mmCIF file of C-alpha atoms in Angstrom:
data_model
loop_
_atom_site.group_PDB
_atom_site.id
_atom_site.type_symbol
_atom_site.label_atom_id
_atom_site.label_comp_id
_atom_site.label_asym_id
_atom_site.label_seq_id
_atom_site.Cartn_x
_atom_site.Cartn_y
_atom_site.Cartn_z
ATOM 1 C CA MET A 1 -42.601 -3.031 -11.425
ATOM 2 C CA GLU A 2 -41.806 -0.172 -9.141
ATOM 3 C CA GLN A 3 -38.105 -0.220 -8.409
ATOM 4 C CA GLN A 4 -37.423 -0.640 -4.752
ATOM 5 C CA ILE A 5 -34.076 1.136 -4.604
ATOM 6 C CA THR A 6 -34.042 4.738 -5.804
ATOM 7 C CA TYR A 7 -32.173 7.900 -5.008
ATOM 8 C CA SER A 8 -34.215 10.833 -6.227
ATOM 9 C CA GLN A 9 -32.544 14.193 -6.307
ATOM 10 C CA SER A 10 -33.983 16.566 -3.747
ATOM 11 C CA PRO A 11 -34.695 20.205 -4.640
ATOM 12 C CA GLU A 12 -31.677 21.066 -2.493
ATOM 13 C CA HIS A 13 -29.407 18.813 -4.570
ATOM 14 C CA ILE A 14 -30.769 20.218 -7.824
ATOM 15 C CA ALA A 15 -30.125 23.747 -6.558
ATOM 16 C CA GLN A 16 -26.578 22.821 -5.509
ATOM 17 C CA LEU A 17 -25.795 21.343 -8.913
ATOM 18 C CA GLY A 18 -27.287 24.340 -10.690
ATOM 19 C CA ALA A 19 -25.161 26.735 -8.672
ATOM 20 C CA PHE A 20 -22.078 24.579 -9.213
ATOM 21 C CA LYS A 21 -21.886 25.392 -12.958
ATOM 22 C CA ALA A 22 -20.054 22.232 -14.003
ATOM 23 C CA GLU A 23 -17.817 22.353 -17.059
ATOM 24 C CA VAL A 24 -18.019 18.581 -17.558
ATOM 25 C CA VAL A 25 -20.726 16.070 -16.568
ATOM 26 C CA ILE A 26 -20.040 12.335 -16.804
ATOM 27 C CA ASN A 27 -22.510 9.462 -16.461
ATOM 28 C CA SER A 28 -20.653 6.383 -15.142
ATOM 29 C CA PRO A 29 -22.627 3.129 -14.806
ATOM 30 C CA GLY A 30 -22.508 0.146 -12.524
ATOM 31 C CA ARG A 31 -22.477 -3.291 -14.058
ATOM 32 C CA VAL A 32 -23.940 -6.745 -13.823
ATOM 33 C CA ASN A 33 -22.151 -9.916 -14.805
ATOM 34 C CA LEU A 34 -24.404 -12.524 -16.338
ATOM 35 C CA ILE A 35 -21.909 -15.366 -16.053
ATOM 36 C CA GLY A 36 -18.159 -15.804 -15.559
ATOM 37 C CA GLU A 37 -17.569 -14.994 -11.900
ATOM 38 C CA HIS A 38 -14.067 -14.894 -10.332
ATOM 39 C CA THR A 39 -12.579 -15.773 -13.715
ATOM 40 C CA ASP A 40 -11.343 -12.314 -14.681
ATOM 41 C CA TYR A 41 -8.291 -12.231 -12.417
ATOM 42 C CA ASN A 42 -7.423 -15.678 -13.758
ATOM 43 C CA ASN A 43 -7.296 -14.209 -17.287
ATOM 44 C CA GLY A 44 -10.484 -16.064 -18.160
ATOM 45 C CA PHE A 45 -13.789 -15.204 -19.794
ATOM 46 C CA VAL A 46 -16.682 -13.092 -18.494
ATOM 47 C CA MET A 47 -20.015 -11.741 -19.742
ATOM 48 C CA PRO A 48 -20.775 -8.364 -18.128
ATOM 49 C CA THR A 49 -22.642 -5.262 -19.164
ATOM 50 C CA ALA A 50 -23.110 -1.769 -17.819
ATOM 51 C CA ILE A 51 -26.583 -1.068 -16.467
ATOM 52 C CA ASP A 52 -28.990 1.825 -16.216
ATOM 53 C CA LYS A 53 -27.866 2.726 -12.676
ATOM 54 C CA THR A 54 -25.088 5.312 -12.516
ATOM 55 C CA ILE A 55 -22.894 7.753 -10.665
ATOM 56 C CA GLN A 56 -22.930 11.235 -12.176
ATOM 57 C CA PHE A 57 -19.830 13.416 -11.880
ATOM 58 C CA TYR A 58 -20.020 17.207 -12.107
ATOM 59 C CA LEU A 59 -16.556 18.702 -12.532
ATOM 60 C CA LYS A 60 -14.997 22.119 -12.981
ATOM 61 C CA LYS A 61 -11.579 23.702 -12.621
ATOM 62 C CA ASN A 62 -11.325 25.775 -9.457
ATOM 63 C CA GLY A 63 -8.379 28.027 -10.350
ATOM 64 C CA THR A 64 -6.046 26.685 -7.645
ATOM 65 C CA PRO A 65 -2.678 25.121 -8.491
ATOM 66 C CA SER A 66 -3.452 21.733 -6.961
ATOM 67 C CA GLN A 67 -6.401 21.706 -4.550
ATOM 68 C CA ALA A 68 -9.128 19.116 -5.241
ATOM 69 C CA ARG A 69 -12.490 19.328 -3.486
ATOM 70 C CA ILE A 70 -14.873 16.358 -3.689
ATOM 71 C CA THR A 71 -18.515 16.287 -2.540
ATOM 72 C CA SER A 72 -20.806 13.253 -2.376
ATOM 73 C CA LEU A 73 -24.355 14.573 -2.444
ATOM 74 C CA ASN A 74 -25.889 11.233 -1.442
ATOM 75 C CA TYR A 75 -23.967 11.085 1.796
ATOM 76 C CA ASP A 76 -23.371 14.815 2.325
ATOM 77 C CA SER A 77 -19.645 14.004 2.544
ATOM 78 C CA HIS A 78 -16.807 16.351 1.694
ATOM 79 C CA PHE A 79 -13.165 15.600 1.037
ATOM 80 C CA SER A 80 -10.270 17.741 -0.132
ATOM 81 C CA PHE A 81 -6.676 16.888 -1.000
ATOM 82 C CA ASP A 82 -3.632 18.180 -2.828
ATOM 83 C CA VAL A 83 -3.297 16.507 -6.222
ATOM 84 C CA ALA A 84 0.445 17.182 -6.172
ATOM 85 C CA THR A 85 1.047 15.278 -2.920
ATOM 86 C CA TYR A 86 0.063 11.690 -2.161
ATOM 87 C CA ASP A 87 -1.537 11.125 1.242
ATOM 88 C CA PRO A 88 -2.185 7.402 1.976
ATOM 89 C CA ASN A 89 -4.164 7.981 5.160
ATOM 90 C CA GLY A 90 -7.640 8.819 3.880
ATOM 91 C CA VAL A 91 -10.772 6.819 4.688
ATOM 92 C CA GLU A 92 -11.545 4.005 2.273
ATOM 93 C CA TRP A 93 -13.877 5.731 -0.204
ATOM 94 C CA THR A 94 -11.382 8.562 -0.705
ATOM 95 C CA ARG A 95 -8.637 6.104 -1.693
ATOM 96 C CA TYR A 96 -10.435 5.314 -4.939
ATOM 97 C CA ILE A 97 -10.312 9.005 -5.836
ATOM 98 C CA VAL A 98 -6.718 9.596 -4.755
ATOM 99 C CA GLY A 99 -5.738 6.352 -6.505
ATOM 100 C CA VAL A 100 -7.166 7.510 -9.832
ATOM 101 C CA VAL A 101 -5.307 10.816 -9.558
ATOM 102 C CA GLU A 102 -2.043 9.040 -8.699
ATOM 103 C CA GLU A 103 -2.378 6.585 -11.580
ATOM 104 C CA ILE A 104 -3.045 9.450 -14.011
ATOM 105 C CA LYS A 105 0.131 11.110 -12.748
ATOM 106 C CA LYS A 106 2.081 7.880 -13.313
ATOM 107 C CA LEU A 107 1.148 8.118 -16.989
ATOM 108 C CA GLY A 108 2.964 11.466 -17.136
ATOM 109 C CA HIS A 109 0.004 13.810 -16.882
ATOM 110 C CA SER A 110 -0.217 16.756 -14.516
ATOM 111 C CA LEU A 111 -3.457 17.916 -12.948
ATOM 112 C CA LYS A 112 -4.483 21.256 -11.487
ATOM 113 C CA GLY A 113 -7.103 22.099 -8.886
ATOM 114 C CA PHE A 114 -10.635 20.943 -9.537
ATOM 115 C CA ASP A 115 -13.992 20.611 -7.811
ATOM 116 C CA CYS A 116 -16.187 17.547 -8.226
ATOM 117 C CA MET A 117 -19.729 16.805 -7.085
ATOM 118 C CA MET A 118 -20.990 13.224 -7.293
ATOM 119 C CA TYR A 119 -24.542 11.958 -7.284
ATOM 120 C CA SER A 120 -25.436 8.249 -7.409
ATOM 121 C CA ASN A 121 -28.474 6.070 -7.958
ATOM 122 C CA LEU A 122 -26.347 2.927 -7.702
ATOM 123 C CA PRO A 123 -27.492 0.667 -4.867
ATOM 124 C CA MET A 124 -24.470 0.415 -2.576
ATOM 125 C CA GLY A 125 -23.304 -3.030 -1.483
ATOM 126 C CA ALA A 126 -25.321 -4.764 -4.185
ATOM 127 C CA GLY A 127 -22.322 -6.194 -6.036
ATOM 128 C CA ILE A 128 -22.871 -4.015 -9.109
ATOM 129 C CA SER A 129 -19.440 -2.457 -8.876
ATOM 130 C CA SER A 130 -19.941 1.039 -7.597
ATOM 131 C CA SER A 131 -16.157 1.108 -7.139
ATOM 132 C CA ALA A 132 -15.444 0.731 -10.867
ATOM 133 C CA ALA A 133 -18.119 3.316 -11.660
ATOM 134 C CA LEU A 134 -16.399 5.688 -9.232
ATOM 135 C CA GLU A 135 -12.903 5.073 -10.611
ATOM 136 C CA CYS A 136 -13.769 5.119 -14.298
ATOM 137 C CA GLY A 137 -16.170 8.050 -14.019
ATOM 138 C CA LEU A 138 -13.627 10.230 -12.263
ATOM 139 C CA ALA A 139 -10.867 9.210 -14.684
ATOM 140 C CA LYS A 140 -13.071 10.026 -17.671
ATOM 141 C CA GLY A 141 -14.142 13.303 -16.110
ATOM 142 C CA LEU A 142 -10.572 14.422 -15.442
ATOM 143 C CA ASN A 143 -9.613 13.312 -18.954
ATOM 144 C CA GLU A 144 -12.308 15.566 -20.406
ATOM 145 C CA LEU A 145 -11.754 18.465 -17.993
ATOM 146 C CA PHE A 146 -8.002 18.693 -18.583
ATOM 147 C CA ASP A 147 -7.846 17.370 -22.174
ATOM 148 C CA LEU A 148 -5.453 14.591 -21.165
ATOM 149 C CA GLY A 149 -5.995 12.493 -24.285
ATOM 150 C CA LEU A 150 -6.404 9.211 -22.389
ATOM 151 C CA THR A 151 -7.784 6.298 -24.414
ATOM 152 C CA ASP A 152 -10.639 4.141 -23.138
ATOM 153 C CA LEU A 153 -8.193 1.315 -22.512
ATOM 154 C CA GLU A 154 -5.908 3.593 -20.499
ATOM 155 C CA ILE A 155 -8.883 4.699 -18.391
ATOM 156 C CA ILE A 156 -9.808 1.043 -17.792
ATOM 157 C CA LYS A 157 -6.310 -0.017 -16.783
ATOM 158 C CA LEU A 158 -5.481 2.989 -14.587
ATOM 159 C CA SER A 159 -8.795 2.559 -12.782
ATOM 160 C CA GLN A 160 -8.005 -1.096 -12.130
ATOM 161 C CA MET A 161 -4.540 -0.163 -10.837
ATOM 162 C CA ALA A 162 -6.068 2.465 -8.533
ATOM 163 C CA GLU A 163 -8.015 -0.333 -6.846
ATOM 164 C CA HIS A 164 -4.952 -2.599 -6.679
ATOM 165 C CA ASN A 165 -2.481 -0.045 -5.395
ATOM 166 C CA TYR A 166 -4.532 2.275 -3.198
ATOM 167 C CA VAL A 167 -7.551 0.256 -2.033
ATOM 168 C CA GLY A 168 -5.851 -3.124 -1.787
ATOM 169 C CA THR A 169 -8.315 -5.234 -3.774
ATOM 170 C CA LYS A 170 -6.505 -7.212 -6.477
ATOM 171 C CA CYS A 171 -9.495 -7.098 -8.824
ATOM 172 C CA GLY A 172 -9.539 -8.284 -12.404
ATOM 173 C CA VAL A 173 -10.304 -5.958 -15.281
ATOM 174 C CA MET A 174 -13.946 -6.930 -15.873
ATOM 175 C CA ASP A 175 -15.704 -4.249 -13.825
ATOM 176 C CA GLN A 176 -13.759 -1.349 -15.276
ATOM 177 C CA PHE A 177 -14.000 -2.737 -18.811
ATOM 178 C CA ALA A 178 -17.782 -3.093 -18.574
ATOM 179 C CA SER A 179 -18.194 0.354 -17.033
ATOM 180 C CA VAL A 180 -16.380 1.962 -19.979
ATOM 181 C CA MET A 181 -16.994 -0.227 -23.055
ATOM 182 C CA SER A 182 -20.607 -1.417 -22.790
ATOM 183 C CA ARG A 183 -23.328 -0.605 -25.300
ATOM 184 C CA GLU A 184 -27.066 -0.433 -24.767
ATOM 185 C CA ASN A 185 -28.982 -3.669 -25.431
ATOM 186 C CA HIS A 186 -25.781 -5.720 -25.636
ATOM 187 C CA VAL A 187 -23.615 -7.775 -23.309
ATOM 188 C CA ILE A 188 -19.861 -8.184 -23.604
ATOM 189 C CA GLN A 189 -18.125 -11.512 -24.077
ATOM 190 C CA LEU A 190 -14.685 -10.505 -22.831
ATOM 191 C CA ASP A 191 -11.391 -12.364 -22.962
ATOM 192 C CA CYS A 192 -9.603 -10.995 -19.888
ATOM 193 C CA GLN A 193 -6.214 -12.121 -21.201
ATOM 194 C CA SER A 194 -6.155 -10.426 -24.594
ATOM 195 C CA LEU A 195 -8.977 -7.919 -23.853
ATOM 196 C CA GLU A 196 -10.552 -8.967 -27.129
ATOM 197 C CA TYR A 197 -14.308 -8.800 -26.894
ATOM 198 C CA GLN A 198 -17.571 -9.266 -28.728
ATOM 199 C CA LEU A 199 -20.735 -7.246 -28.230
ATOM 200 C CA LEU A 200 -23.587 -9.758 -28.208
ATOM 201 C CA PRO A 201 -27.160 -8.551 -28.796
ATOM 202 C CA PHE A 202 -29.174 -9.183 -25.640
ATOM 203 C CA ALA A 203 -32.507 -10.164 -27.170
ATOM 204 C CA ILE A 204 -34.283 -11.646 -24.147
ATOM 205 C CA GLU A 205 -37.803 -10.219 -24.412
ATOM 206 C CA PRO A 206 -40.191 -10.976 -22.776
ATOM 207 C CA TYR A 207 -37.634 -11.799 -20.073
ATOM 208 C CA LYS A 208 -35.783 -9.300 -17.903
ATOM 209 C CA LEU A 209 -32.941 -9.219 -15.417
ATOM 210 C CA LEU A 210 -34.122 -8.910 -11.840
ATOM 211 C CA LEU A 211 -31.681 -8.394 -8.995
ATOM 212 C CA LEU A 212 -32.566 -9.426 -5.464
ATOM 213 C CA ASN A 213 -30.316 -7.729 -2.924
ATOM 214 C CA THR A 214 -29.757 -9.824 0.196
ATOM 215 C CA ASN A 215 -28.867 -6.662 2.130
ATOM 216 C CA VAL A 216 -26.111 -8.574 3.857
ATOM 217 C CA SER A 217 -22.378 -8.078 3.502
ATOM 218 C CA HIS A 218 -20.387 -10.622 5.431
ATOM 219 C CA SER A 219 -16.985 -9.503 6.666
ATOM 220 C CA LEU A 220 -15.235 -12.197 4.613
ATOM 221 C CA SER A 221 -15.925 -10.459 1.315
ATOM 222 C CA THR A 222 -12.696 -8.461 1.000
ATOM 223 C CA SER A 223 -10.251 -10.771 2.744
ATOM 224 C CA GLU A 224 -11.510 -13.934 1.054
ATOM 225 C CA TYR A 225 -11.337 -12.315 -2.386
ATOM 226 C CA ASN A 226 -7.562 -12.046 -2.091
ATOM 227 C CA VAL A 227 -7.386 -15.539 -0.537
ATOM 228 C CA ARG A 228 -9.145 -17.013 -3.586
ATOM 229 C CA ARG A 229 -6.735 -15.267 -5.885
ATOM 230 C CA ALA A 230 -3.794 -16.683 -3.921
ATOM 231 C CA GLU A 231 -5.306 -20.193 -4.029
ATOM 232 C CA CYS A 232 -5.603 -20.014 -7.813
ATOM 233 C CA GLU A 233 -2.008 -18.816 -8.067
ATOM 234 C CA ALA A 234 -0.926 -21.724 -5.858
ATOM 235 C CA GLY A 235 -2.607 -24.114 -8.305
ATOM 236 C CA VAL A 236 -0.767 -22.533 -11.217
ATOM 237 C CA ALA A 237 2.573 -22.732 -9.377
ATOM 238 C CA LEU A 238 2.053 -26.466 -8.781
ATOM 239 C CA LEU A 239 1.078 -27.190 -12.379
ATOM 240 C CA GLN A 240 4.155 -25.347 -13.639
ATOM 241 C CA LYS A 241 6.235 -28.310 -12.412
ATOM 242 C CA TRP A 242 4.837 -30.310 -15.322
ATOM 243 C CA TYR A 243 3.773 -27.504 -17.645
ATOM 244 C CA PRO A 244 6.299 -24.646 -17.363
ATOM 245 C CA GLU A 245 4.548 -22.723 -20.156
ATOM 246 C CA ILE A 246 1.505 -22.130 -17.933
ATOM 247 C CA ILE A 247 1.199 -18.565 -16.645
ATOM 248 C CA THR A 248 -2.382 -18.423 -15.293
ATOM 249 C CA LEU A 249 -5.330 -20.808 -15.020
ATOM 250 C CA ARG A 250 -6.374 -19.565 -18.457
ATOM 251 C CA ASP A 251 -3.570 -21.713 -19.892
ATOM 252 C CA VAL A 252 -4.707 -24.902 -18.119
ATOM 253 C CA THR A 253 -7.033 -27.574 -19.493
ATOM 254 C CA LEU A 254 -9.369 -29.654 -17.362
ATOM 255 C CA GLU A 255 -7.467 -32.742 -18.544
ATOM 256 C CA GLN A 256 -4.187 -31.356 -17.227
ATOM 257 C CA LEU A 257 -5.795 -30.454 -13.911
ATOM 258 C CA GLN A 258 -7.459 -33.850 -13.480
ATOM 259 C CA LYS A 259 -4.239 -35.693 -14.338
ATOM 260 C CA HIS A 260 -2.493 -34.187 -11.291
ATOM 261 C CA LYS A 261 -5.434 -34.167 -8.860
ATOM 262 C CA ALA A 262 -3.573 -36.386 -6.374
ATOM 263 C CA ASP A 263 -0.801 -33.785 -6.101
ATOM 264 C CA PHE A 264 -3.166 -30.965 -5.122
ATOM 265 C CA ASP A 265 -4.401 -29.736 -1.819
ATOM 266 C CA PRO A 266 -8.128 -30.615 -2.145
ATOM 267 C CA VAL A 267 -9.269 -27.026 -1.577
ATOM 268 C CA VAL A 268 -6.900 -25.576 -4.173
ATOM 269 C CA PHE A 269 -8.015 -28.251 -6.638
ATOM 270 C CA LYS A 270 -11.679 -27.273 -6.183
ATOM 271 C CA ARG A 271 -10.871 -23.608 -6.760
ATOM 272 C CA CYS A 272 -9.022 -24.334 -9.990
ATOM 273 C CA GLU A 273 -11.642 -26.779 -11.238
ATOM 274 C CA TYR A 274 -14.373 -24.197 -10.732
ATOM 275 C CA VAL A 275 -12.509 -21.550 -12.751
ATOM 276 C CA LEU A 276 -11.933 -23.887 -15.709
ATOM 277 C CA GLU A 277 -15.548 -25.043 -15.699
ATOM 278 C CA GLU A 278 -16.815 -21.468 -15.448
ATOM 279 C CA ASN A 279 -14.773 -20.471 -18.494
ATOM 280 C CA GLN A 280 -16.522 -23.233 -20.412
ATOM 281 C CA ARG A 281 -19.909 -21.997 -19.194
ATOM 282 C CA VAL A 282 -19.211 -18.519 -20.580
ATOM 283 C CA ALA A 283 -18.510 -19.957 -24.037
ATOM 284 C CA LEU A 284 -21.690 -22.056 -23.897
ATOM 285 C CA ALA A 285 -23.694 -19.061 -22.651
ATOM 286 C CA ALA A 286 -22.534 -16.943 -25.606
ATOM 287 C CA LYS A 287 -23.562 -19.711 -27.970
ATOM 288 C CA ALA A 288 -26.966 -19.924 -26.282
ATOM 289 C CA LEU A 289 -27.503 -16.155 -26.514
ATOM 290 C CA LYS A 290 -26.679 -16.154 -30.210
ATOM 291 C CA ALA A 291 -29.221 -18.938 -30.708
ATOM 292 C CA GLU A 292 -31.760 -17.089 -28.481
ATOM 293 C CA ASP A 293 -31.857 -20.236 -26.350
ATOM 294 C CA LEU A 294 -32.696 -18.684 -23.008
ATOM 295 C CA LYS A 295 -33.517 -21.999 -21.350
ATOM 296 C CA THR A 296 -29.951 -23.237 -21.835
ATOM 297 C CA PHE A 297 -28.629 -19.857 -20.752
ATOM 298 C CA GLY A 298 -30.617 -20.111 -17.524
ATOM 299 C CA THR A 299 -29.371 -23.640 -16.856
ATOM 300 C CA LEU A 300 -25.789 -22.364 -17.179
ATOM 301 C CA MET A 301 -26.546 -19.617 -14.645
ATOM 302 C CA TYR A 302 -27.652 -22.251 -12.144
ATOM 303 C CA GLY A 303 -24.495 -24.239 -12.882
ATOM 304 C CA SER A 304 -22.418 -21.154 -12.178
ATOM 305 C CA HIS A 305 -24.049 -20.684 -8.779
ATOM 306 C CA GLU A 306 -23.547 -24.322 -7.857
ATOM 307 C CA GLY A 307 -19.833 -23.994 -8.617
ATOM 308 C CA LEU A 308 -19.534 -20.754 -6.670
ATOM 309 C CA GLN A 309 -21.365 -22.305 -3.728
ATOM 310 C CA HIS A 310 -19.625 -25.660 -3.481
ATOM 311 C CA LYS A 311 -16.263 -25.409 -5.275
ATOM 312 C CA TYR A 312 -15.241 -21.758 -4.988
ATOM 313 C CA GLN A 313 -17.134 -21.316 -1.716
ATOM 314 C CA VAL A 314 -17.863 -17.595 -1.974
ATOM 315 C CA SER A 315 -21.621 -17.776 -1.533
ATOM 316 C CA CYS A 316 -23.565 -17.489 1.738
ATOM 317 C CA LYS A 317 -26.774 -18.887 3.160
ATOM 318 C CA GLU A 318 -28.804 -15.872 2.056
ATOM 319 C CA LEU A 319 -27.673 -16.114 -1.587
ATOM 320 C CA ASP A 320 -28.176 -19.885 -1.579
ATOM 321 C CA PHE A 321 -31.684 -19.503 -0.170
ATOM 322 C CA LEU A 322 -32.729 -17.082 -2.926
ATOM 323 C CA THR A 323 -31.211 -19.252 -5.645
ATOM 324 C CA ASP A 324 -32.964 -22.375 -4.345
ATOM 325 C CA PHE A 325 -36.196 -20.412 -3.953
ATOM 326 C CA SER A 326 -36.141 -19.432 -7.640
ATOM 327 C CA LYS A 327 -36.081 -23.065 -8.755
ATOM 328 C CA ASN A 328 -39.720 -23.444 -7.716
ATOM 329 C CA TYR A 329 -40.899 -20.907 -10.299
ATOM 330 C CA ASP A 330 -41.149 -21.701 -14.007
ATOM 331 C CA ALA A 331 -41.057 -17.965 -14.753
ATOM 332 C CA VAL A 332 -37.407 -17.897 -13.618
ATOM 333 C CA LEU A 333 -35.134 -19.527 -16.194
ATOM 334 C CA GLY A 334 -31.893 -18.963 -14.295
ATOM 335 C CA CYS A 335 -30.493 -17.487 -11.098
ATOM 336 C CA ARG A 336 -27.107 -17.182 -9.466
ATOM 337 C CA MET A 337 -25.136 -15.090 -7.019
ATOM 338 C CA MET A 338 -23.307 -12.224 -8.668
ATOM 339 C CA GLY A 339 -20.175 -10.369 -7.693
ATOM 340 C CA GLY A 340 -17.453 -11.123 -5.185
ATOM 341 C CA GLY A 341 -19.776 -13.078 -2.928
ATOM 342 C CA PHE A 342 -20.641 -13.369 0.782
ATOM 343 C CA GLY A 343 -23.588 -11.040 0.179
ATOM 344 C CA GLY A 344 -24.865 -8.745 -2.523
ATOM 345 C CA CYS A 345 -27.371 -9.851 -5.128
ATOM 346 C CA THR A 346 -28.724 -12.775 -7.029
ATOM 347 C CA ILE A 347 -29.328 -12.079 -10.695
ATOM 348 C CA ASN A 348 -32.481 -13.658 -12.075
ATOM 349 C CA LEU A 349 -33.614 -14.216 -15.658
ATOM 350 C CA ILE A 350 -37.389 -13.885 -15.250
ATOM 351 C CA HIS A 351 -40.473 -13.414 -17.419
ATOM 352 C CA GLU A 352 -41.593 -9.807 -17.142
ATOM 353 C CA ASP A 353 -45.244 -10.745 -16.518
ATOM 354 C CA HIS A 354 -44.316 -12.526 -13.289
ATOM 355 C CA ILE A 355 -41.905 -10.051 -11.711
ATOM 356 C CA ASP A 356 -44.337 -8.425 -9.296
ATOM 357 C CA ALA A 357 -45.751 -11.692 -7.970
ATOM 358 C CA TYR A 358 -42.314 -13.248 -7.695
ATOM 359 C CA VAL A 359 -40.853 -10.271 -5.831
ATOM 360 C CA GLU A 360 -43.737 -10.353 -3.358
ATOM 361 C CA ALA A 361 -43.257 -14.080 -2.722
ATOM 362 C CA ALA A 362 -39.486 -13.815 -2.438
ATOM 363 C CA LYS A 363 -39.674 -10.899 -0.004
ATOM 364 C CA LYS A 364 -42.099 -12.776 2.219
ATOM 365 C CA ALA A 365 -40.061 -15.985 2.246
ATOM 366 C CA TYR A 366 -36.754 -14.189 2.744
ATOM 367 C CA HIS A 367 -38.038 -12.128 5.659
ATOM 368 C CA LYS A 368 -39.527 -15.227 7.279
ATOM 369 C CA GLN A 369 -36.203 -17.079 6.940
ATOM 370 C CA PHE A 370 -33.743 -14.338 7.950
ATOM 371 C CA ASN A 371 -35.823 -11.461 9.366
ATOM 372 C CA ILE A 372 -34.183 -9.204 6.753
ATOM 373 C CA LYS A 373 -35.965 -7.050 4.197
ATOM 374 C CA LEU A 374 -35.172 -7.929 0.604
ATOM 375 C CA SER A 375 -34.519 -5.114 -1.881
ATOM 376 C CA THR A 376 -35.176 -5.592 -5.579
ATOM 377 C CA PHE A 377 -34.516 -3.770 -8.812
ATOM 378 C CA THR A 378 -34.432 -4.468 -12.512
ATOM 379 C CA ALA A 379 -31.316 -3.706 -14.509
ATOM 380 C CA MET A 380 -30.918 -3.773 -18.257
ATOM 381 C CA PRO A 381 -27.853 -3.292 -20.504
ATOM 382 C CA ALA A 382 -26.845 0.342 -20.986
ATOM 383 C CA ASN A 383 -24.036 2.393 -22.473
ATOM 384 C CA GLY A 384 -20.682 2.622 -20.756
ATOM 385 C CA GLY A 385 -19.479 5.864 -19.230
ATOM 386 C CA GLU A 386 -20.124 8.910 -21.360
ATOM 387 C CA ARG A 387 -19.953 12.675 -21.255
ATOM 388 C CA ILE A 388 -23.429 14.151 -21.127
ATOM 389 C CA HIS A 389 -22.386 17.820 -20.827
#
């Protein structure tokens, strides 16, 4: 299938990068999450992997004491700042960059002036975590450029804190972990509490992962993310009356939650119930993958979407339409919304022989329903961020 979203480097970009003479080049991938959505910030379980769509970082020292100059080739955007002085007033995309620099400094490292060019073939707004790719790629690049000696886990955690402290999204650790630690042809079963993980072989041939991008991004996506986190924390605070040892929803059983249902605000109860059920789905999905039982895996994906739609309420009519649409096709074993919600992509487990026909049918139906063009692309497990020069 011809991929519908591509960013091919123009001769002008290639010439710019050639003239730039980078000392370090980093490939930093986006990620998909097969199952385990909105569980990471509740210290739960997730199943992500990096994918073969990346941001490339070209870095070199520029000989100045502290001047950083950043260029995004995709958007022809330029940004400069002083690495020695924190300025909180930049536009949103620059806060990821400044945040990474500030978090590196908090670990006791000093940086000097550097230049960085970035080039991406990550579809923006598709819910495949371009933000984590940006944070982790820059952190890894600066680590290599200045020989900082940061471990992979330090890169993961400082990148997460950059998003918390400078962007304002209280994200879990999943996106950054997947962007750094993934391996080709595997998915990660990650415990977000202990950060223990297993690499599970992703033997799904002749099936593939197909992403259908709704090309909508409802304004609720950022604000409601933090609301959901607060609702889960409210559930934990209530349960601590009876179970003081509980710290997060990870420590709660469904039996404990059900026992005190009458004491809960109904909305908060639904949020907590979804998280506990989704954790169970991740465990069952790992078992199904190990058994190469893709039918069960697909059924769990549908169960995940149903919970996200009705209990966690982070879906939208466009995502629900595409998920319902997939149920009419035997070639699709499973489908669900992926990412924070309120837009972005559905992820579909589909037989490779039927991708073209399915994409054509889905595009036609989606345009008829919403008068919006659907974008599609395949994505398969790839290595985490790595130095390629």
